[in-house]
Amino acid sequence: MDAIERIVALLSDDSPRKRIAAAVVLGELGAKAPPVISALSKMARDELSAIAEPAVEALGKLGARGALPVLLDALERKDLSKAASEAIAGLGEDALPALRDRLAKAGPEVRAALSGLLPAVRGSFAMVLDGLRGQPWDAVSKVALSVRQTARAASPAERKAMAKQAASFIKKVREDEAALRGAIKILGYLELPETVKLIEPFISARQSAVVRVEAITALRFALGAKPAAKPLRALIKLLEDADSLVARAARDTLTIVPGVTPAELAKLAQTKAGELALWAIERLRALGAAKELASLASGADRGRAEAAVRALSALPGAGPLLVSALAVAKEEAGAHALADALEQVQIAPKEVASLRSAGTAMLKKSFAIARRQLDAVRRADPQSWAQLLRDAARKAPHPEAVLELLARSNQATPQDRYAHASLLLRGSPLDPHPRARQSDPALAEMEKLAAGGFALAVAIAKDKALSGEARYHAAFHLAEHHSPEVRAQGVALLEDLAGGRGKLAKAARNKLSLLRA
């Protein structure tokens, strides 16, 4: 008995470990003698998968065509299907006739398993396609994925031949949606520009949504690095398709396929569909399209402006980009988002100067935008910011807003706060009712000034912008205040008014008399 015979004999040994070791050794030795194949085939039918699997693997390594029936039987066992698939694939074209016969007779599960292994068998592509017929989509999709692996290893000439076969097959399975989708998917996996014309008709609205999605996804692979203009335009149009699945598939494909210009993305970013707009903004970020993002960042839509600002902030050198966008902002929402982003960025003095100039000019048009443009100036040079507001209050169309901003800041002087209170008093209804006076903002501000030691009576007496009625209204209220400091200012103002002539002077004298009674 020679060495091979002794090893073959071990395949029937009582020890499982010796049987497994013998199968492994025979596979490595490449021993193809009939007794070897016969013994391994018998072992491959063992009920225990741990015993059968090494025999199946050995038959695959030996390329034992005569063992194909045994391997096909093993394929039907879930615990052996992977090893059997690899073993059958190793047989190559020699296995095709038997596979074809088994496919014709197999049930759905076995048919699916056979279809899944076929792509790895050289020369089996026609059978692969035919095996897609009548299969559920899950099985079809797995077969298509198997073809992808094969296509990657195939030459361009082989892939072109496969494309012709797939195109012919598609014409025959228009009514079998799963098979049609599988063939379209396979066309994409071939990664050939010439397949685009075969795939493109299936993105039409005349097709079902799932077929359209499959075609759009296939184009992701077929279009390549330099997509043709026509299919690219078609995909861009689908971004706004009524079917959300189709629109999403188009977005996913165009995220990978190059060619959508920043101008087109900027237009898409302004569409009503928020999800599409956010996608377009993200694509602009990926392209580094600072100009388009800056335009969107200064827009009127708060959500899109904020998204554009985030995208702009992620670009290299974000500070100057954000400053430039804020300097030309024409909408409050965009200015607000840009100003918030700039709080996290260190900017140069020249950029602060740029925003100072822009904000000063904008004060004549929109205080809301100007305020946000000037935020950076306030952080960089608070005193300069305060003086700018003082100067602007004399010329701004709405000085009350400018003075209020200044008065509420830490840079405000008592005189600044008085200027604000005086402006409020000029717009007051001068209602003498106690409840109305308690809610009058002008009087509230004057109370604070008087309580803080400001010479309020002197300031009001010198304020030529205030009418006599306004002076009396303030004096009357302050003179009744519970705080001695505030009350003293009111009394001083009444005394000043009482020295004059007319009804107001008389009213002031009467009020003083009542206070002293």
XYZ file of C-alpha atoms in Angstrom:
517
model
C 0.000 0.000 0.000
C 1.548 3.299 -1.114
C 1.371 6.617 0.775
C -1.746 7.943 -1.093
C -3.620 4.707 -0.424
C -2.768 4.924 3.278
C -4.084 8.513 3.414
C -7.251 7.531 1.537
C -7.798 4.757 4.052
C -7.729 7.344 6.836
C -10.831 8.974 5.305
C -12.793 6.076 6.815
C -11.004 6.065 10.179
C -13.027 6.136 13.388
C -11.188 9.249 14.476
C -12.842 12.435 13.075
C -9.573 14.306 13.508
C -7.680 11.815 11.302
C -10.425 11.910 8.645
C -10.324 15.720 8.480
C -6.510 15.762 8.357
C -6.488 13.175 5.562
C -8.938 15.222 3.454
C -6.827 18.350 3.890
C -3.623 16.538 2.943
C -5.175 14.972 -0.193
C -6.379 18.398 -1.331
C -2.928 19.879 -0.863
C -1.212 16.973 -2.629
C -3.435 17.331 -5.700
C -4.100 13.585 -5.813
C -6.819 13.131 -8.517
C -6.932 9.327 -8.737
C -10.486 7.879 -8.960
C -10.232 6.150 -5.563
C -9.333 9.508 -4.000
C -12.273 11.320 -5.625
C -14.620 8.482 -4.686
C -13.542 8.438 -1.046
C -13.713 12.240 -0.705
C -17.150 12.271 -2.356
C -18.389 9.743 0.161
C -16.995 11.814 3.025
C -18.601 14.988 1.540
C -22.014 13.357 2.085
C -21.425 12.903 5.835
C -24.254 14.260 7.967
C -21.819 16.192 10.144
C -20.797 19.383 8.407
C -17.501 19.439 10.343
C -16.595 16.141 8.576
C -18.142 16.933 5.191
C -16.735 20.453 4.751
C -13.007 19.480 4.521
C -13.909 16.871 1.879
C -15.875 19.453 -0.148
C -12.950 21.885 0.034
C -10.511 19.159 -1.052
C -12.698 18.250 -4.061
C -12.651 21.916 -5.056
C -8.860 22.108 -4.846
C -8.562 18.954 -6.915
C -10.883 20.327 -9.623
C -12.781 17.046 -9.482
C -15.329 17.419 -12.280
C -16.629 13.924 -11.556
C -17.569 15.053 -8.059
C -19.840 17.844 -9.365
C -23.089 16.003 -8.456
C -21.830 15.658 -4.885
C -20.848 19.325 -4.772
C -24.234 20.358 -6.132
C -25.897 18.339 -3.392
C -23.655 20.032 -0.835
C -24.726 23.397 -2.228
C -28.256 22.669 -1.022
C -27.004 22.346 2.561
C -26.807 25.732 4.276
C -23.852 24.632 6.389
C -21.888 23.615 3.275
C -23.140 26.095 0.657
C -20.173 28.479 0.915
C -17.547 25.735 0.601
C -19.530 24.050 -2.189
C -19.890 27.341 -4.099
C -16.148 27.918 -4.030
C -15.449 24.332 -5.041
C -17.878 24.471 -7.992
C -16.535 27.847 -9.118
C -13.072 26.307 -9.209
C -14.222 23.782 -11.802
C -14.607 26.567 -14.397
C -16.397 26.081 -17.709
C -16.331 22.288 -17.306
C -19.086 22.678 -14.739
C -21.450 24.676 -16.967
C -23.401 21.790 -18.579
C -24.181 20.212 -15.223
C -25.045 23.591 -13.723
C -27.385 24.328 -16.618
C -29.186 21.024 -16.081
C -29.459 21.559 -12.345
C -30.772 25.115 -12.845
C -33.538 23.823 -15.088
C -34.736 21.428 -12.384
C -33.937 23.340 -9.212
C -36.419 24.880 -6.833
C -36.314 28.597 -5.930
C -33.794 28.325 -3.062
C -31.328 26.121 -4.937
C -31.801 28.189 -8.083
C -30.898 31.289 -6.107
C -27.800 29.601 -4.681
C -26.689 28.409 -8.119
C -27.274 31.835 -9.612
C -25.152 33.372 -6.875
C -22.149 31.191 -7.606
C -22.390 31.331 -11.403
C -20.638 34.696 -11.847
C -17.441 33.155 -10.475
C -17.539 30.418 -13.129
C -15.778 31.506 -16.300
C -18.014 31.586 -19.374
C -21.233 31.492 -17.372
C -22.509 35.057 -17.910
C -25.370 34.067 -20.199
C -26.509 31.558 -17.583
C -26.156 34.191 -14.884
C -28.541 36.475 -16.714
C -30.978 33.706 -17.475
C -30.907 32.720 -13.811
C -32.329 36.127 -12.884
C -35.697 35.227 -14.367
C -38.494 34.576 -11.911
C -36.309 35.205 -8.869
C -37.243 37.413 -5.895
C -35.388 40.716 -5.731
C -33.191 39.731 -2.776
C -31.793 36.796 -4.752
C -31.390 38.877 -7.913
C -29.539 41.602 -6.032
C -27.074 39.088 -4.571
C -26.360 37.694 -8.044
C -25.733 41.198 -9.377
C -23.302 41.886 -6.526
C -21.475 38.671 -7.409
C -21.185 39.862 -11.004
C -19.611 43.087 -9.752
C -16.685 41.137 -8.309
C -16.262 39.255 -11.576
C -16.496 42.445 -13.666
C -13.714 44.098 -11.700
C -11.348 41.305 -12.678
C -12.501 41.197 -16.323
C -10.732 42.953 -19.192
C -12.426 45.869 -21.025
C -13.132 43.570 -23.974
C -14.775 40.994 -21.708
C -16.898 43.667 -20.033
C -18.022 45.002 -23.415
C -19.108 41.496 -24.405
C -21.010 41.203 -21.119
C -22.706 44.553 -21.799
C -24.002 43.324 -25.170
C -25.413 40.194 -23.549
C -27.062 42.232 -20.792
C -28.584 44.655 -23.326
C -30.064 41.740 -25.258
C -31.383 40.179 -22.051
C -33.088 43.411 -20.960
C -35.253 43.373 -24.092
C -36.601 39.963 -23.090
C -37.485 40.687 -19.455
C -39.374 43.983 -19.565
C -42.265 42.362 -17.686
C -40.053 40.728 -15.036
C -39.277 43.740 -12.842
C -36.784 42.005 -10.546
C -34.809 40.536 -13.475
C -34.920 43.886 -15.270
C -33.583 45.695 -12.222
C -30.855 43.093 -11.834
C -29.735 43.481 -15.435
C -29.670 47.281 -15.085
C -27.634 46.965 -11.907
C -25.177 44.661 -13.716
C -24.836 47.142 -16.592
C -23.774 49.770 -14.060
C -21.275 47.449 -12.413
C -19.525 46.950 -15.756
C -18.403 50.601 -15.450
C -18.452 51.294 -19.181
C -19.387 54.728 -20.560
C -21.167 53.047 -23.490
C -23.697 51.458 -21.134
C -25.065 54.916 -20.219
C -27.252 54.930 -23.362
C -28.633 51.541 -22.360
C -29.398 52.628 -18.803
C -30.676 56.159 -19.393
C -34.130 55.226 -20.811
C -34.988 53.566 -17.506
C -34.813 56.795 -15.479
C -37.911 57.969 -17.349
C -41.112 58.668 -15.410
C -42.761 55.964 -17.533
C -40.894 53.358 -15.477
C -41.759 52.257 -11.948
C -40.010 54.041 -9.089
C -37.853 51.033 -8.165
C -36.652 50.585 -11.763
C -35.863 54.305 -11.975
C -33.918 54.185 -8.726
C -31.944 51.191 -9.982
C -31.112 52.974 -13.231
C -30.060 56.151 -11.428
C -27.809 54.117 -9.153
C -26.341 52.243 -12.133
C -25.427 55.567 -13.743
C -23.325 56.293 -10.686
C -20.913 53.592 -11.883
C -21.338 54.007 -15.624
C -20.865 57.772 -15.978
C -17.302 57.753 -14.703
C -15.091 60.755 -13.978
C -16.167 62.716 -17.078
C -19.933 62.299 -17.465
C -21.616 63.324 -20.701
C -23.766 66.456 -20.533
C -27.110 64.872 -21.473
C -27.358 62.233 -18.717
C -25.926 64.701 -16.213
C -28.670 67.216 -17.050
C -31.250 64.447 -16.758
C -30.008 63.552 -13.277
C -30.046 67.192 -12.179
C -33.660 67.444 -13.313
C -34.522 64.380 -11.227
C -33.327 66.138 -8.086
C -36.740 67.784 -7.968
C -38.716 64.726 -9.030
C -42.126 64.253 -7.429
C -41.131 60.782 -6.232
C -38.975 61.187 -3.123
C -37.162 57.870 -3.704
C -36.155 58.937 -7.197
C -35.073 62.389 -6.017
C -32.990 60.887 -3.208
C -31.338 58.413 -5.584
C -30.425 61.293 -7.913
C -28.861 63.174 -4.994
C -26.884 60.134 -3.927
C -25.585 59.609 -7.458
C -24.705 63.256 -8.039
C -22.873 63.305 -4.709
C -20.401 60.902 -6.310
C -20.576 61.789 -9.992
C -18.767 65.085 -10.755
C -20.006 67.742 -13.126
C -22.702 69.773 -11.327
C -21.403 73.346 -11.415
C -21.372 75.691 -8.411
C -23.833 77.968 -10.244
C -26.279 75.086 -10.646
C -25.862 74.079 -7.015
C -26.455 77.650 -5.857
C -29.720 77.668 -7.798
C -30.748 74.326 -6.291
C -29.922 75.650 -2.827
C -32.714 78.184 -3.245
C -35.447 75.703 -4.176
C -38.456 75.155 -1.938
C -37.356 71.622 -1.046
C -35.324 72.053 2.117
C -33.617 68.665 1.903
C -32.429 69.383 -1.632
C -31.250 72.854 -0.631
C -29.173 71.486 2.230
C -27.671 68.859 -0.085
C -26.713 71.559 -2.591
C -25.096 73.633 0.147
C -23.085 70.627 1.301
C -21.951 69.982 -2.273
C -20.860 73.634 -2.550
C -18.797 73.133 0.595
C -17.191 70.025 -0.895
C -16.319 72.014 -4.023
C -14.948 74.922 -1.995
C -17.398 77.278 -3.733
C -16.867 80.253 -1.407
C -18.510 82.830 -3.676
C -21.778 80.918 -3.970
C -21.828 80.020 -0.278
C -21.246 83.641 0.677
C -24.228 84.690 -1.424
C -26.438 82.078 0.253
C -25.071 82.918 3.686
C -26.317 86.490 3.390
C -29.786 85.417 2.215
C -33.224 85.874 3.744
C -33.974 82.241 4.619
C -32.647 81.701 8.157
C -32.211 77.914 7.909
C -30.377 78.018 4.585
C -28.309 81.009 5.616
C -27.158 79.157 8.727
C -26.351 76.033 6.682
C -24.358 78.121 4.205
C -22.512 79.841 7.054
C -21.579 76.475 8.551
C -20.328 75.329 5.158
C -18.419 78.568 4.642
C -16.897 78.295 8.114
C -15.528 74.860 7.227
C -13.485 76.216 4.307
C -9.812 77.155 4.727
C -9.379 80.820 5.650
C -12.973 81.100 6.844
C -12.540 84.454 8.617
C -12.097 86.683 5.545
C -14.809 84.720 3.707
C -17.327 85.319 6.500
C -16.362 88.987 6.768
C -16.785 89.512 3.031
C -20.206 87.865 3.098
C -21.350 89.899 6.102
C -20.105 93.153 4.596
C -22.436 92.751 1.604
C -25.365 91.159 3.475
C -28.753 92.515 2.438
C -30.976 90.329 4.614
C -31.257 90.242 8.397
C -31.337 86.410 8.632
C -28.062 86.027 6.782
C -26.386 88.851 8.669
C -27.416 87.283 11.961
C -26.000 83.865 11.023
C -22.745 85.356 9.736
C -22.245 87.516 12.805
C -22.792 84.540 15.098
C -20.189 82.544 13.161
C -17.668 85.389 13.374
C -17.860 85.287 17.173
C -15.794 82.098 16.973
C -13.222 83.496 14.522
C -10.253 85.790 15.057
C -10.241 88.460 12.350
C -7.602 90.972 11.325
C -7.841 94.761 11.900
C -8.382 95.407 8.182
C -11.404 93.107 8.268
C -12.769 94.919 11.313
C -12.367 98.156 9.353
C -14.249 96.635 6.446
C -17.197 95.773 8.690
C -17.080 99.220 10.326
C -17.411 100.842 6.906
C -20.181 98.477 5.820
C -22.090 98.863 9.091
C -21.853 102.654 9.060
C -23.304 102.793 5.565
C -25.996 100.224 6.395
C -27.243 102.247 9.397
C -28.948 104.519 6.883
C -30.835 101.580 5.380
C -31.295 98.793 7.925
C -30.416 99.033 11.596
C -30.932 95.254 12.083
C -28.301 94.363 9.495
C -25.950 97.171 10.491
C -26.064 96.074 14.117
C -24.812 92.591 13.200
C -22.137 93.989 10.866
C -20.872 96.125 13.713
C -20.742 93.288 16.278
C -17.146 92.501 15.344
C -16.231 96.184 15.716
C -17.787 96.175 19.181
C -15.668 93.196 20.233
C -12.458 94.573 18.718
C -12.765 98.246 19.756
C -15.716 98.973 22.077
C -14.980 102.692 22.424
C -14.754 103.197 18.679
C -18.044 101.295 18.294
C -19.746 103.529 20.854
C -18.543 106.723 19.164
C -19.689 105.419 15.802
C -23.217 104.975 17.224
C -23.191 108.454 18.775
C -22.319 109.961 15.428
C -24.794 107.779 13.558
C -27.692 108.672 15.879
C -27.639 112.218 14.499
C -28.168 111.003 10.927
C -29.884 107.615 11.157
C -33.525 107.396 10.028
C -34.376 105.608 13.294
C -32.124 107.158 15.938
C -34.122 105.595 18.802
C -32.885 102.094 17.841
C -29.274 103.305 17.585
C -29.428 105.136 20.903
C -31.132 102.222 22.625
C -28.353 99.857 21.518
C -25.750 102.296 22.788
C -27.618 103.008 26.046
C -27.889 99.306 26.859
C -24.162 98.726 26.363
C -21.319 98.910 28.869
C -19.751 101.671 26.783
C -22.673 104.083 27.320
C -22.006 107.270 29.288
C -24.728 108.916 31.414
C -25.058 111.481 28.640
C -25.667 108.664 26.134
C -28.398 107.292 28.361
C -29.918 110.727 28.742
C -29.953 111.210 24.958
C -31.863 107.933 24.675
C -34.307 108.909 27.455
C -34.849 112.349 25.903
C -35.686 110.769 22.551
C -38.155 108.421 24.243
C -39.746 111.344 26.094
C -40.266 113.210 22.820
C -42.308 110.253 21.596
C -44.226 109.775 24.829
C -48.031 110.278 24.897
C -47.457 112.309 28.145
C -50.373 110.564 29.851
C -50.526 111.892 33.469
C -52.399 108.863 34.850
C -50.212 107.113 37.470
C -50.495 103.719 35.776
C -49.533 105.173 32.391
C -46.551 106.968 33.911
C -45.347 103.762 35.572
C -45.184 102.046 32.165
C -43.622 104.979 30.303
C -40.075 103.857 29.253
C -38.832 107.452 29.050
C -39.685 108.101 32.699
C -38.185 104.776 33.758
C -34.881 105.705 32.121
C -34.908 109.139 33.755
C -35.540 107.601 37.161
C -32.392 105.473 36.726
C -30.335 108.483 35.684
C -31.507 110.560 38.627
C -30.919 107.693 41.050
C -27.385 107.350 39.707
C -26.502 110.960 40.498
C -26.876 112.398 37.001
C -27.824 116.107 36.965
C -31.089 115.327 35.258
C -32.897 118.598 36.035
C -30.068 120.616 34.510
C -29.952 118.414 31.424
C -33.710 118.618 30.851
C -33.719 122.383 31.392
C -31.045 122.799 28.712
C -32.613 120.294 26.279
C -34.094 122.478 23.537
C -35.528 119.427 21.776
C -38.023 118.881 24.605
C -41.319 120.737 24.706
C -42.540 122.469 27.852
C -45.230 119.806 28.244
C -42.586 117.058 28.127
C -40.486 118.848 30.773
C -43.493 119.258 33.048
C -44.517 115.602 32.532
C -41.048 114.433 33.642
C -40.871 116.912 36.533
C -44.369 115.988 37.802
C -43.512 112.271 37.828
C -40.042 112.536 39.339
C -41.260 114.879 42.081
C -43.580 112.123 43.340
C -40.869 109.460 43.443
C -40.187 107.621 46.722
C -36.398 108.075 46.374
C -35.134 111.386 47.815
C -32.455 111.662 45.094
C -34.954 111.230 42.298
C -37.578 113.427 43.998
C -35.034 116.221 44.399
C -34.395 116.258 40.651
C -38.133 116.511 39.982
C -38.565 119.348 42.447
C -35.600 121.225 40.939
C -37.134 120.888 37.506
C -40.541 122.103 38.753
C -38.848 125.132 40.350
C -37.178 125.943 37.053
C -40.522 125.706 35.235
C -42.325 127.708 37.960
C -40.098 130.709 37.264
C -41.654 131.198 33.856
C -45.032 132.407 32.639
C -48.127 130.728 31.296
C -50.140 127.643 32.169
C -47.139 125.346 32.642
C -45.496 127.746 35.081
C -48.723 128.005 37.046
C -49.128 124.209 37.046
C -45.558 123.843 38.296
C -46.189 126.304 41.131
C -49.376 124.497 42.110
C -47.593 121.148 42.161
C -44.809 122.593 44.322
C -47.401 123.932 46.740
C -49.020 120.522 47.044
C -45.653 118.862 47.620
C -44.775 121.322 50.406
C -48.154 121.182 52.106
